[in-house]
Short mmCIF file of C-alpha atoms and ligand atoms in Angstrom, two decimals:
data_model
loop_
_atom_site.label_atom_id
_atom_site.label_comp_id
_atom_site.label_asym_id
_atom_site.label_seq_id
_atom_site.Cartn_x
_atom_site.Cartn_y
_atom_site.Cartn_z
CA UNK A 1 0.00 0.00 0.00
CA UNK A 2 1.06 3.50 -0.80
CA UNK A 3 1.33 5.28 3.02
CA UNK A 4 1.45 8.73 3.82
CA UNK A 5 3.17 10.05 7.63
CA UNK A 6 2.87 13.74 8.48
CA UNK A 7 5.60 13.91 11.27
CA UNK A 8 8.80 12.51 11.21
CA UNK A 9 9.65 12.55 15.09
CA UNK A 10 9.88 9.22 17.28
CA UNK A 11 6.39 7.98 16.30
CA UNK A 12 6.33 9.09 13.01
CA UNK A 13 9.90 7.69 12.06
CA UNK A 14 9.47 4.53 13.41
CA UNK A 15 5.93 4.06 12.32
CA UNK A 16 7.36 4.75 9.12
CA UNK A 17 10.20 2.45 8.80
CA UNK A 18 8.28 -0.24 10.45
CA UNK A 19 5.44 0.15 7.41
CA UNK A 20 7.79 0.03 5.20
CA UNK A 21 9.62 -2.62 6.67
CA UNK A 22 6.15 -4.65 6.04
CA UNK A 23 6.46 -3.73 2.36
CA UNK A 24 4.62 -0.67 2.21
CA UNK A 25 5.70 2.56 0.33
CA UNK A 26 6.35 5.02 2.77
CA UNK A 27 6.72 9.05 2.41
CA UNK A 28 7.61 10.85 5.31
CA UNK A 29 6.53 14.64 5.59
CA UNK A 30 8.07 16.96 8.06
CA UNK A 31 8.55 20.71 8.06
CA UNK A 32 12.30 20.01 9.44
CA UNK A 33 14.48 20.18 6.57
CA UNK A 34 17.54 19.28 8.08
CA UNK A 35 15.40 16.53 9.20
CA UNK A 36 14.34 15.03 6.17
CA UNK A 37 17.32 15.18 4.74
CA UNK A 38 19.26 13.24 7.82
CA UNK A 39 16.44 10.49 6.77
CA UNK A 40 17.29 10.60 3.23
CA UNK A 41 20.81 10.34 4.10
CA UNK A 42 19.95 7.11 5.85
CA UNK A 43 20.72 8.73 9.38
CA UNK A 44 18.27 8.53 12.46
CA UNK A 45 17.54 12.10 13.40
CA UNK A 46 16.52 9.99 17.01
CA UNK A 47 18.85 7.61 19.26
CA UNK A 48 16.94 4.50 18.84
CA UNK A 49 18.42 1.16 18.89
CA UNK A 50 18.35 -0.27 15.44
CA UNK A 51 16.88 2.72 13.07
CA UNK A 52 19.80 3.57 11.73
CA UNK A 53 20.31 0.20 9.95
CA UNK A 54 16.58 -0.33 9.22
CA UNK A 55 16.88 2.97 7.11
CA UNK A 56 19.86 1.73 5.40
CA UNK A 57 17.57 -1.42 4.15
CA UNK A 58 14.65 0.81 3.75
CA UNK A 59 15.82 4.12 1.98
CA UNK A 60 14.81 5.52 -1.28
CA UNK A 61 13.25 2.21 -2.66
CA UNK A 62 10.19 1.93 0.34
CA UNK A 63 10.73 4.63 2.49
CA UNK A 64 11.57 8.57 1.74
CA UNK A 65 11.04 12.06 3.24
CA UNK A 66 9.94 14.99 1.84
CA UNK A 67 8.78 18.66 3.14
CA UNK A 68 5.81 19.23 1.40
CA UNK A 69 2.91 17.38 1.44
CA UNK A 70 1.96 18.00 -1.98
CA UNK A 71 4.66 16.07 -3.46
CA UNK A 72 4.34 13.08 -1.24
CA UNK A 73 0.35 12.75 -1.20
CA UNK A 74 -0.85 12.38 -4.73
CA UNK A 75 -2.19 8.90 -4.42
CA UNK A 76 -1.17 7.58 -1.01
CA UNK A 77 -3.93 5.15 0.25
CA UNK A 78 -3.46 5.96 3.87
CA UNK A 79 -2.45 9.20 5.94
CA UNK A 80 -0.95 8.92 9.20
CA UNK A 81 -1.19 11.91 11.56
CA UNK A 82 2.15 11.63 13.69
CA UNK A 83 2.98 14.86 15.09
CA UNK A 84 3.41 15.94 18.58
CA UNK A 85 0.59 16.68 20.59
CA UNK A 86 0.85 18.21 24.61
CA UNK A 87 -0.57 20.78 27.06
CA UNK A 88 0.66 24.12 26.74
CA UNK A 89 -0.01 24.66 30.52
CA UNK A 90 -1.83 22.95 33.49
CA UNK A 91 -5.47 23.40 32.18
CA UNK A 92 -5.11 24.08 27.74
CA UNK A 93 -4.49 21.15 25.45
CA UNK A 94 -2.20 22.21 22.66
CA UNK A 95 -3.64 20.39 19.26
CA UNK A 96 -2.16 23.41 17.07
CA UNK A 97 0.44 20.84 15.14
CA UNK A 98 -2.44 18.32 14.95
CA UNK A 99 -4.52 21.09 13.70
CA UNK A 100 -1.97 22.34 10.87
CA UNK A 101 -1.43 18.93 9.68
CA UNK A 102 -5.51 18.41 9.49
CA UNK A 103 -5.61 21.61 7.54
CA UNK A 104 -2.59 20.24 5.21
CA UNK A 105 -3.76 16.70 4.66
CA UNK A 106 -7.66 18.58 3.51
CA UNK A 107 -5.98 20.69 1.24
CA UNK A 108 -4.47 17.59 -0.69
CA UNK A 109 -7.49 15.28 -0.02
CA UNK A 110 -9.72 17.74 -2.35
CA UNK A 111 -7.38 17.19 -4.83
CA UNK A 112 -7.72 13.71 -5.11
CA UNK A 113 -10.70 12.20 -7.40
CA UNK A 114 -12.20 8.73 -7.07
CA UNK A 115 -10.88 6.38 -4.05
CA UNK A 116 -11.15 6.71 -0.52
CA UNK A 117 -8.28 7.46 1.35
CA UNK A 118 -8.23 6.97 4.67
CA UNK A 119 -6.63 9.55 7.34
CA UNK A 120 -5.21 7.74 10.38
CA UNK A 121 -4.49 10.13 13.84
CA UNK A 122 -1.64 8.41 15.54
CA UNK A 123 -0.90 11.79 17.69
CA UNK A 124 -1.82 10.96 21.49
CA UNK A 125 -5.05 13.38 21.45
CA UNK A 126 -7.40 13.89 24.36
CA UNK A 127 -10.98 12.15 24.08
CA UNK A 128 -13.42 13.49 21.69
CA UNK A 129 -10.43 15.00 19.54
CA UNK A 130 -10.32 13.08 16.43
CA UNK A 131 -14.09 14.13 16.09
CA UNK A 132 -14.39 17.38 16.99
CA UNK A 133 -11.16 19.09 15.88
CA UNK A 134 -9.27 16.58 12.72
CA UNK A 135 -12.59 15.68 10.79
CA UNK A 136 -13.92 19.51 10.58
CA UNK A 137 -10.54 20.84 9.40
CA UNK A 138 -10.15 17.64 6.83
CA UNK A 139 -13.72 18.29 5.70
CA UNK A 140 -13.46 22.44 5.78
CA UNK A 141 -9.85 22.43 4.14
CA UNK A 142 -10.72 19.62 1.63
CA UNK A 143 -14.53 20.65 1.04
CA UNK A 144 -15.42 16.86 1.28
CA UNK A 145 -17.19 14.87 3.68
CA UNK A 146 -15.84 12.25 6.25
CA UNK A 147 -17.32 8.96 6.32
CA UNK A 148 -18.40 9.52 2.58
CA UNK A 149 -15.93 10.87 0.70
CA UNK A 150 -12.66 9.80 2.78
CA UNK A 151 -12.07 7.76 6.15
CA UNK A 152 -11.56 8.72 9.24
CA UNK A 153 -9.59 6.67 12.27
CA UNK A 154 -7.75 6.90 15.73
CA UNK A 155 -5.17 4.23 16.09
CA UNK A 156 -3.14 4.96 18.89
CA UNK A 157 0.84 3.47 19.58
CA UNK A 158 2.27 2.35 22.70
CA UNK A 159 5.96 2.23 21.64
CA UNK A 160 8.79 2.60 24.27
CA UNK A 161 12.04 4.40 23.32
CA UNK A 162 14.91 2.04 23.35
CA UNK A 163 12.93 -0.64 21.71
CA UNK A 164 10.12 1.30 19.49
CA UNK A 165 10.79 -1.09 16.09
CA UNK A 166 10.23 -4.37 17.91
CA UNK A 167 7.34 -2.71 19.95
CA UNK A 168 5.71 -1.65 16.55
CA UNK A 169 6.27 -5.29 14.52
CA UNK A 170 5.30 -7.19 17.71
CA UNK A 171 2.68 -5.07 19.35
CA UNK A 172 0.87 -6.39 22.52
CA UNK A 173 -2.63 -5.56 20.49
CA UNK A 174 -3.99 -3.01 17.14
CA UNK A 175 -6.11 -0.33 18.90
CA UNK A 176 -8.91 0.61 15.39
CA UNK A 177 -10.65 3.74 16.35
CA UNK A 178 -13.13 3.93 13.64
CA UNK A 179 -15.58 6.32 11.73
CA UNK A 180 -16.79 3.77 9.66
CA UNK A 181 -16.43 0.43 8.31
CA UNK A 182 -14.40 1.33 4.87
CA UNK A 183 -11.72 3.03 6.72
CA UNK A 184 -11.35 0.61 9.12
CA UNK A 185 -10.97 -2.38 6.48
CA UNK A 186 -7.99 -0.12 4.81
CA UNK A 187 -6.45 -0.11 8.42
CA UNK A 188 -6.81 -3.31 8.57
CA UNK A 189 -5.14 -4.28 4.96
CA UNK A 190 -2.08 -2.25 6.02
CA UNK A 191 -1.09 -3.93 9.43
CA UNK A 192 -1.83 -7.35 7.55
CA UNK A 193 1.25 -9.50 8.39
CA UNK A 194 1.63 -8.19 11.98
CA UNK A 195 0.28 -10.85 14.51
CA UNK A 196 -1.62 -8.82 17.21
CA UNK A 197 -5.19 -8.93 18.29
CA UNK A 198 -7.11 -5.93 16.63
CA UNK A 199 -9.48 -3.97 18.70
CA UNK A 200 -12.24 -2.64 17.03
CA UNK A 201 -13.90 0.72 18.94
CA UNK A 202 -15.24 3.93 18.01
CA UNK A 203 -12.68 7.11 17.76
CA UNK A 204 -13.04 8.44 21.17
CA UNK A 205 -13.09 4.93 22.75
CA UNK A 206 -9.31 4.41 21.17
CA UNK A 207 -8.20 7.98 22.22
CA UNK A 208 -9.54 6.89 25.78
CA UNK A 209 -7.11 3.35 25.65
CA UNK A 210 -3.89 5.18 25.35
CA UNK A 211 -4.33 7.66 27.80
CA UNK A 212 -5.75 5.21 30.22
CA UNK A 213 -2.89 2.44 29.61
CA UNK A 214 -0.05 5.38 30.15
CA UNK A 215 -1.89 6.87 33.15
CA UNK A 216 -2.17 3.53 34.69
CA UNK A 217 1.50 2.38 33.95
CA UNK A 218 2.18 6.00 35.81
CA UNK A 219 0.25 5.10 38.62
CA UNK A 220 1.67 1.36 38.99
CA UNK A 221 5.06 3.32 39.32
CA UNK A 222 3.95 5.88 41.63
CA UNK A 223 2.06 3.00 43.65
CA UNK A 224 5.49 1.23 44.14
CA UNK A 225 7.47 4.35 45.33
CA UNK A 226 4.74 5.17 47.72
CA UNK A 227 5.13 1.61 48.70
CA UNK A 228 8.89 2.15 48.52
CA UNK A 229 9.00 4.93 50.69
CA UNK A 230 6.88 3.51 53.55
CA UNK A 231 9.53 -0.07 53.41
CA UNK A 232 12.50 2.39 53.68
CA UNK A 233 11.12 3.76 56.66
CA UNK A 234 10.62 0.06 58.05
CA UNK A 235 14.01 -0.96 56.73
CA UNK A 236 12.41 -3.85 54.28
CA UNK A 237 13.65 -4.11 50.35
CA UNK A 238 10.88 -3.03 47.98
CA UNK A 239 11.98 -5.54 45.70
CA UNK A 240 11.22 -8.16 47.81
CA UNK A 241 7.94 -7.07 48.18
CA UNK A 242 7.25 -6.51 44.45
CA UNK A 243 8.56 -9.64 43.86
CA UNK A 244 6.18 -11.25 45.92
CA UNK A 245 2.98 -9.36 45.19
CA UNK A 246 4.07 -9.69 41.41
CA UNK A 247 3.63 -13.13 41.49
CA UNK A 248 -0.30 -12.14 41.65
CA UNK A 249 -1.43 -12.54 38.00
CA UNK A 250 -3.84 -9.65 39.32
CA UNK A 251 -0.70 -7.35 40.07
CA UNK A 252 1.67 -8.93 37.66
CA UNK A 253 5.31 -8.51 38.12
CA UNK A 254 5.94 -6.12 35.24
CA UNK A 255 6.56 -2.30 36.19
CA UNK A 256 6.93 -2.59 39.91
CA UNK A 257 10.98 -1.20 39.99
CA UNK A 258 10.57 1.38 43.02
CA UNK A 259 13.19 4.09 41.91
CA UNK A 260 13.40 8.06 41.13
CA UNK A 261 10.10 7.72 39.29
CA UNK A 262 9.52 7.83 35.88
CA UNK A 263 9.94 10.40 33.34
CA UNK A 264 9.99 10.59 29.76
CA UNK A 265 7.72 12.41 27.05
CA UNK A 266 4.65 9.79 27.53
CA UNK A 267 3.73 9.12 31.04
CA UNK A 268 3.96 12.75 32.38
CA UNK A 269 2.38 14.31 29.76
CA UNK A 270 -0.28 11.78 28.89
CA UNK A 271 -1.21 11.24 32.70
CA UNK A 272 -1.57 15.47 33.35
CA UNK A 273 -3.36 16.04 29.88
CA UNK A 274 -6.19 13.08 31.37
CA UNK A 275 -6.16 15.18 34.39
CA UNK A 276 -6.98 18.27 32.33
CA UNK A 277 -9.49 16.45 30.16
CA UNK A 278 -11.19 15.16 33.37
CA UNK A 279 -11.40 18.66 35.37
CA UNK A 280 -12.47 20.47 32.17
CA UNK A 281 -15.45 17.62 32.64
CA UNK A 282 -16.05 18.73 36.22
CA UNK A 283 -14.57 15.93 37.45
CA UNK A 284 -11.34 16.30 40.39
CA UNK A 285 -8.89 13.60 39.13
CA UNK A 286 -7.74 12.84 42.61
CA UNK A 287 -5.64 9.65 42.02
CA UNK A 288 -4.27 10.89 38.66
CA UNK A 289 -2.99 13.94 40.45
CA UNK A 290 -1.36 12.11 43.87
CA UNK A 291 0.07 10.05 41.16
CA UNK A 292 1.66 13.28 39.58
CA UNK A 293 2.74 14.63 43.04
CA UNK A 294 3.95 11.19 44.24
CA UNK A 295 6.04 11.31 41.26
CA UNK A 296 7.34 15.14 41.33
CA UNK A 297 8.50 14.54 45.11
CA UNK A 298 10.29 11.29 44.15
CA UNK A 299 13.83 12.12 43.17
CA UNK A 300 14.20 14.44 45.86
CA UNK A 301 14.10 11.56 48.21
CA UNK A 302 17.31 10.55 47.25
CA UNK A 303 18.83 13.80 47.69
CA UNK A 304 17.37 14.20 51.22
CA UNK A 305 18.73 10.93 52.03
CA UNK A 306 21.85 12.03 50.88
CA UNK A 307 21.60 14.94 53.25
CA UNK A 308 20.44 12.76 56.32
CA UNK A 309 23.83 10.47 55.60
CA UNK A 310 26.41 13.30 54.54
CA UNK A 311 24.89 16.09 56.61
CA UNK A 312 24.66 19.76 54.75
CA UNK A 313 25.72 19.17 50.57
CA UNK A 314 26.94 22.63 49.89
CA UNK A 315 30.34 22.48 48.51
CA UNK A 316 30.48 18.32 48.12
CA UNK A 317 31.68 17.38 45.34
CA UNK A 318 28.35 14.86 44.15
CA UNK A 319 28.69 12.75 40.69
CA UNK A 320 25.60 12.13 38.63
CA UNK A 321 25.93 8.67 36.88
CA UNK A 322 22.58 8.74 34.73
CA UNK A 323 21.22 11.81 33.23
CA UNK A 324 18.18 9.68 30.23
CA UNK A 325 14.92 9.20 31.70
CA UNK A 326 15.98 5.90 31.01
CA UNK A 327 18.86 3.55 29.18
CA UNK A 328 18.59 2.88 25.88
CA UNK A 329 17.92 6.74 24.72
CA UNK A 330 19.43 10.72 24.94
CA UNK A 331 16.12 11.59 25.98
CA UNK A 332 15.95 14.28 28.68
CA UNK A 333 12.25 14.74 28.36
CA UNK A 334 11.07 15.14 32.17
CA UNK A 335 13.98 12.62 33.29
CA UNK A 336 13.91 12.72 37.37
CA UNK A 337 17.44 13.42 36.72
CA UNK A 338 17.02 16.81 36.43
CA UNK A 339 15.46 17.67 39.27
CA UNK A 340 18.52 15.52 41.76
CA UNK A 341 20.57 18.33 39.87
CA UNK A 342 19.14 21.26 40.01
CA UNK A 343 18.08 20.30 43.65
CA UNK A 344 22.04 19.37 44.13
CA UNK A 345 23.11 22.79 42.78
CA UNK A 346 20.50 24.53 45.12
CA UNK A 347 21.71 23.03 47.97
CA UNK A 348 25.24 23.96 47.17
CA UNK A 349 27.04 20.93 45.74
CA UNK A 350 29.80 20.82 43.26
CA UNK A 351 28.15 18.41 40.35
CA UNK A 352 29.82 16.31 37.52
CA UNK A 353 27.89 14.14 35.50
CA UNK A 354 28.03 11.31 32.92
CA UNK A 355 25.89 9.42 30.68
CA UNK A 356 26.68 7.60 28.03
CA UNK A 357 24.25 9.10 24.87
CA UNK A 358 22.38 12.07 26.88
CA UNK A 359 25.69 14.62 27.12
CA UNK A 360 24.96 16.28 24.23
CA UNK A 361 20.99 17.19 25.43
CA UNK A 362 22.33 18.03 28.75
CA UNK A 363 24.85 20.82 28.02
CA UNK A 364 21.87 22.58 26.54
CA UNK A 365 20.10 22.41 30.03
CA UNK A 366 23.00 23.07 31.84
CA UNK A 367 25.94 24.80 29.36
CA UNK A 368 28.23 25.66 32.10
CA UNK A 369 26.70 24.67 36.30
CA UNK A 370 27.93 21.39 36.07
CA UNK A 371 30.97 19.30 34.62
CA UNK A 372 30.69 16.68 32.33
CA UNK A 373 33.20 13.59 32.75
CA UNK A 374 34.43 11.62 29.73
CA UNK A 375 33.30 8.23 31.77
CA UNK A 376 31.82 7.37 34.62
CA UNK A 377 35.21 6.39 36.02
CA UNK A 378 35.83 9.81 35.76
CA UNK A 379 32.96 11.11 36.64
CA UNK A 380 33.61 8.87 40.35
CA UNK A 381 37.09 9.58 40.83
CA UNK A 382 36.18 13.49 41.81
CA UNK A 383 33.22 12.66 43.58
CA UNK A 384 32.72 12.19 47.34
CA UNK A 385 29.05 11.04 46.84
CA UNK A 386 27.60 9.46 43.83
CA UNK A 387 24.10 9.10 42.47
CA UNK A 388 22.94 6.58 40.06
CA UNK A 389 19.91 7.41 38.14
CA UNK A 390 19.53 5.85 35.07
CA UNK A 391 20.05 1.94 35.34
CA UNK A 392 22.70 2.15 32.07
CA UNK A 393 24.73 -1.55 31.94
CA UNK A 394 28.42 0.23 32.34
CA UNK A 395 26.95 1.58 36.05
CA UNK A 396 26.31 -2.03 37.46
CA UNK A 397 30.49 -2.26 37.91
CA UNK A 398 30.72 -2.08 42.11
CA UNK A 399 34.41 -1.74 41.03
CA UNK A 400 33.81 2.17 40.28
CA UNK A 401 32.14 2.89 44.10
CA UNK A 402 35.27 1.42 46.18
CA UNK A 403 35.45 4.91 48.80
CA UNK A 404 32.11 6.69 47.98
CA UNK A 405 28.79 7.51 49.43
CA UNK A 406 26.50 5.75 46.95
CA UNK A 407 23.26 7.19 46.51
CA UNK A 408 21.41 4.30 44.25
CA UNK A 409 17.86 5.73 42.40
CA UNK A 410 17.10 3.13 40.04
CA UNK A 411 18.71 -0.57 42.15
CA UNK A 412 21.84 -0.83 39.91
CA UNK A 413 23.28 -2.41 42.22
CA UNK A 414 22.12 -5.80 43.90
CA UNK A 415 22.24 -6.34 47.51
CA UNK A 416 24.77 -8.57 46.79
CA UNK A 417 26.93 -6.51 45.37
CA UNK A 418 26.97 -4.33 47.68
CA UNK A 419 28.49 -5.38 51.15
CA UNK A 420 31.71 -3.28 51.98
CA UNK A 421 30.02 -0.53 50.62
CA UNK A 422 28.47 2.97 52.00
CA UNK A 423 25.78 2.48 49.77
CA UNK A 424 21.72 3.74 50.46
CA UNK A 425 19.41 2.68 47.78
CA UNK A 426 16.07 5.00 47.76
CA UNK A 427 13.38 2.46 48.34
CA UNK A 428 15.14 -0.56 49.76
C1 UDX B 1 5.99 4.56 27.78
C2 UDX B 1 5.07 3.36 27.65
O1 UDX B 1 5.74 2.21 28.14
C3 UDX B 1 4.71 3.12 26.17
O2 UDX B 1 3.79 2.05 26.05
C4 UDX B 1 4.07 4.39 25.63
O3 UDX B 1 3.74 4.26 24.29
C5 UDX B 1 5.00 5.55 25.81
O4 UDX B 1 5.36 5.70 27.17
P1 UDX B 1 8.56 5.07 27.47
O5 UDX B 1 8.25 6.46 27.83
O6 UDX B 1 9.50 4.81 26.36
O7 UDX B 1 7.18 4.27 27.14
O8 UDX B 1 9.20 4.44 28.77
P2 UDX B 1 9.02 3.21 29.75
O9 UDX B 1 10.00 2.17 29.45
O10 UDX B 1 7.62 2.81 29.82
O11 UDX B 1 9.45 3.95 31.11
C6 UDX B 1 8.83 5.13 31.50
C7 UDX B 1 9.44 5.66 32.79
O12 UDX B 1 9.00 4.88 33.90
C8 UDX B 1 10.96 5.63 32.81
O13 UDX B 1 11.45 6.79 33.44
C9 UDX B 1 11.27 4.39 33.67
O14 UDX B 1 12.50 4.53 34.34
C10 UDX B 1 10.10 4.44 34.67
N1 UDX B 1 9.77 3.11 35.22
C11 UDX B 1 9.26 2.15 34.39
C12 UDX B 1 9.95 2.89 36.60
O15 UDX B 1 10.39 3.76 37.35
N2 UDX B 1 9.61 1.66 37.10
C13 UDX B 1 9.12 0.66 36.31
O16 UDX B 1 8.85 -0.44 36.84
C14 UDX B 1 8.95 0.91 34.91
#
């Protein structure tokens, strides 16, 4: 099938090169020159494990990336919305990229004669979106008719950076938000091949799953750091207790790591723009927002446990190893690590940091506050306290703590590895 993707960032790319990796033809559209051309080079304009080489196998023939949607969208038989989507504050949604690309797709839509080509929103959008914001602007900018003349559907992803590509061939299930039953057949057709139950809903219905699967992975991570917090206090391992309630299918062992709390550009955003979308309902969110300020307090913990151990922080020298909201990515995007820093720096530390693919992202939070180490050895060998906060492979080496205060945010380090140590882990 001939597929068209407005927005070339994480979704959008990988969405992309996994369509095209089915055996669809795949044009990319993005207003990001340099951008587009990176993709035509062959060269991931995102740290993702694997994209680099899937666009070597993938570029011109299937998959290519253009700026304008009028070159890309003569005859494409599907149109995937991709761009970003957020709130702009603590109570507006922003849909203004979603918007422009609804206005863009229209304009090319009523150009087209005959077939019925089917728009796909991909974007995480709040409830009711899809239906009262895309389909006017399609039909106003295009002058035709949803349902009738072209299709309509919400069909939301649930990849994780680090391992998007395998999360998009091999998806857990096919969320098919649909208008009608045209579109969704032509949905259908193009994720032929991947083996994944399909759910069939109506658009707001599939707008409602992904906010409600990220808000509740949120809150399973806020409920084990609250549980965390109250087992430090008693002296007892978190882990041990996940373990054991995990082996409840009910509970399920999966996301119960007690840490620094999660971050990222999904589960923060997704969980406050449900709590928006709920108050602007009338209805107080009160879980979704403990689960927020369970997870704002969180990496503070391990800097006031720091203080409890060292006594006051101003002028120790403190080394960061960590800065991604998780391995496997440079993304900064709400990483916990930010706060231990600036929190750090407040109360008067001397900071170096290390990580080994966020650097880059970091000097353009902090340019010149803190000093960036060439390894983590490095990093450690200035340091009289160290805090791990992103659970990267290299960090698990007990060799590199021999003489520190180790301040452990995301269990790096096993309790057996750590005997001899002056070593604190946040929620065990
Ligand atoms: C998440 C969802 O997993 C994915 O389905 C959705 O499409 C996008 O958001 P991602 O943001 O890539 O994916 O990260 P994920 O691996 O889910 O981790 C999110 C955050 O939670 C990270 O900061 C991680 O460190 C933290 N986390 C996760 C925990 O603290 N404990 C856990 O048990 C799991």
């Amino acid at each position: 099938m001939r597929i068209g993707i407005v927005g070339a960032g994480y979704v959008g790319l990988v969405t992309g090169a996994g369509l095209a990796q089915m055996g669809h033809q795949v044009t990319l559209i993005d207003i990001d020159r340099h951008k587009v051309e990176m993709i035509n080079r062959c060269e991931s304009p995102i740290h993702e494990e694997g994209l680099d080489s899937l666009l070597r196998s993938l570029v011109p023939d299937r998959l290519k990336a253009n700026v304008e949607i009028e070159d890309g969208f003569g005859n494409v038989d599907a149109i995937f919305i991709c761009v970003q989507s957020s709130s702009s504050d603590n109570e507006h949604l922003d849909l203004s990229y979603v918007m422009a690309a609804a206005r863009d797709i229209g304009r090319a839509l009523g150009n087209r004669r005959g077939e019925y080509p089917v728009v796909v929103v991909k974007s995480t959008v709040s409830p009711g979106s899809t239906e009262g914001v895309v389909i006017p602007l399609l039909e106003q900018s295009s002058g035709k008719r949803a349902g009738i003349d072209f299709g309509v559907m919400a069909n939301p992803e649930f990849l994780r950076e680090g391992t998007a590509i395998s999360d998009f061939l091999e998806p857990d299930r096919i969320i098919i938000g649909g208008l009608d039953a045209k579109g969704e057949a032509v949905l259908e057709e193009v994720y032929r091949g991947i083996n994944a139950t399909v759910v069939k809903v109506d658009l707001k219905t599939a707008e409602m799953i992904k906010f409600a699967s990220n808000a509740f992975l949120a809150t399973k991570v806020s409920f084990i750091n609250e549980i965390g917090n109250i087992c430090k206090l008693l002296g007892i391992d978190a882990y041990k207790v996940a373990g054991a309630i995990g082996a409840d299918p009910r509970i399920s062992p999966h996301y119960l790591r007690a840490g620094i709390g999660f971050g990222g550009s999904c589960l923060p955003k997704d969980t406050k723009d449900l709590s928006i979308v709920a108050r602007r309902l009338g209805y107080e969110p009160t879980l979704l927002r403990s689960v927020l300020e369970v997870n704002e307090r969180q990496p503070l913990r391990l800097v006031d446990l720091a203080e409890k151990k060292l006594g006051s922080l101003r002028g120790r020298r403190a080394a960061i190893l960590g800065l991604a909201f998780k391995p496997g990515t440079d993304d900064l995007r709400k990483a916990p690590s930010i706060q231990v820093v600036e929190e750090l720096l407040r109360r008067g530390a001397v900071v170096v940091v290390y990580d080994p693919a966020a650097q880059i992202r970091a000097k353009a939070i902090w340019p010149d506050v803190v000093t960036y180490a060439e390894s983590a050895r490095q990093a450690v060998s200035q340091a009289d306290a160290v805090f791990i906060l992103t659970e990267w492979e290299e960090f698990k080496d007990v060799r590199l703590y021999a003489g520190k205060a180790v301040f452990d945010g995301r269990r790096v380090l096993k309790p057996s590895d750590v005997s001899g140590l002056n070593y604190d882990g946040i929620c065990w």
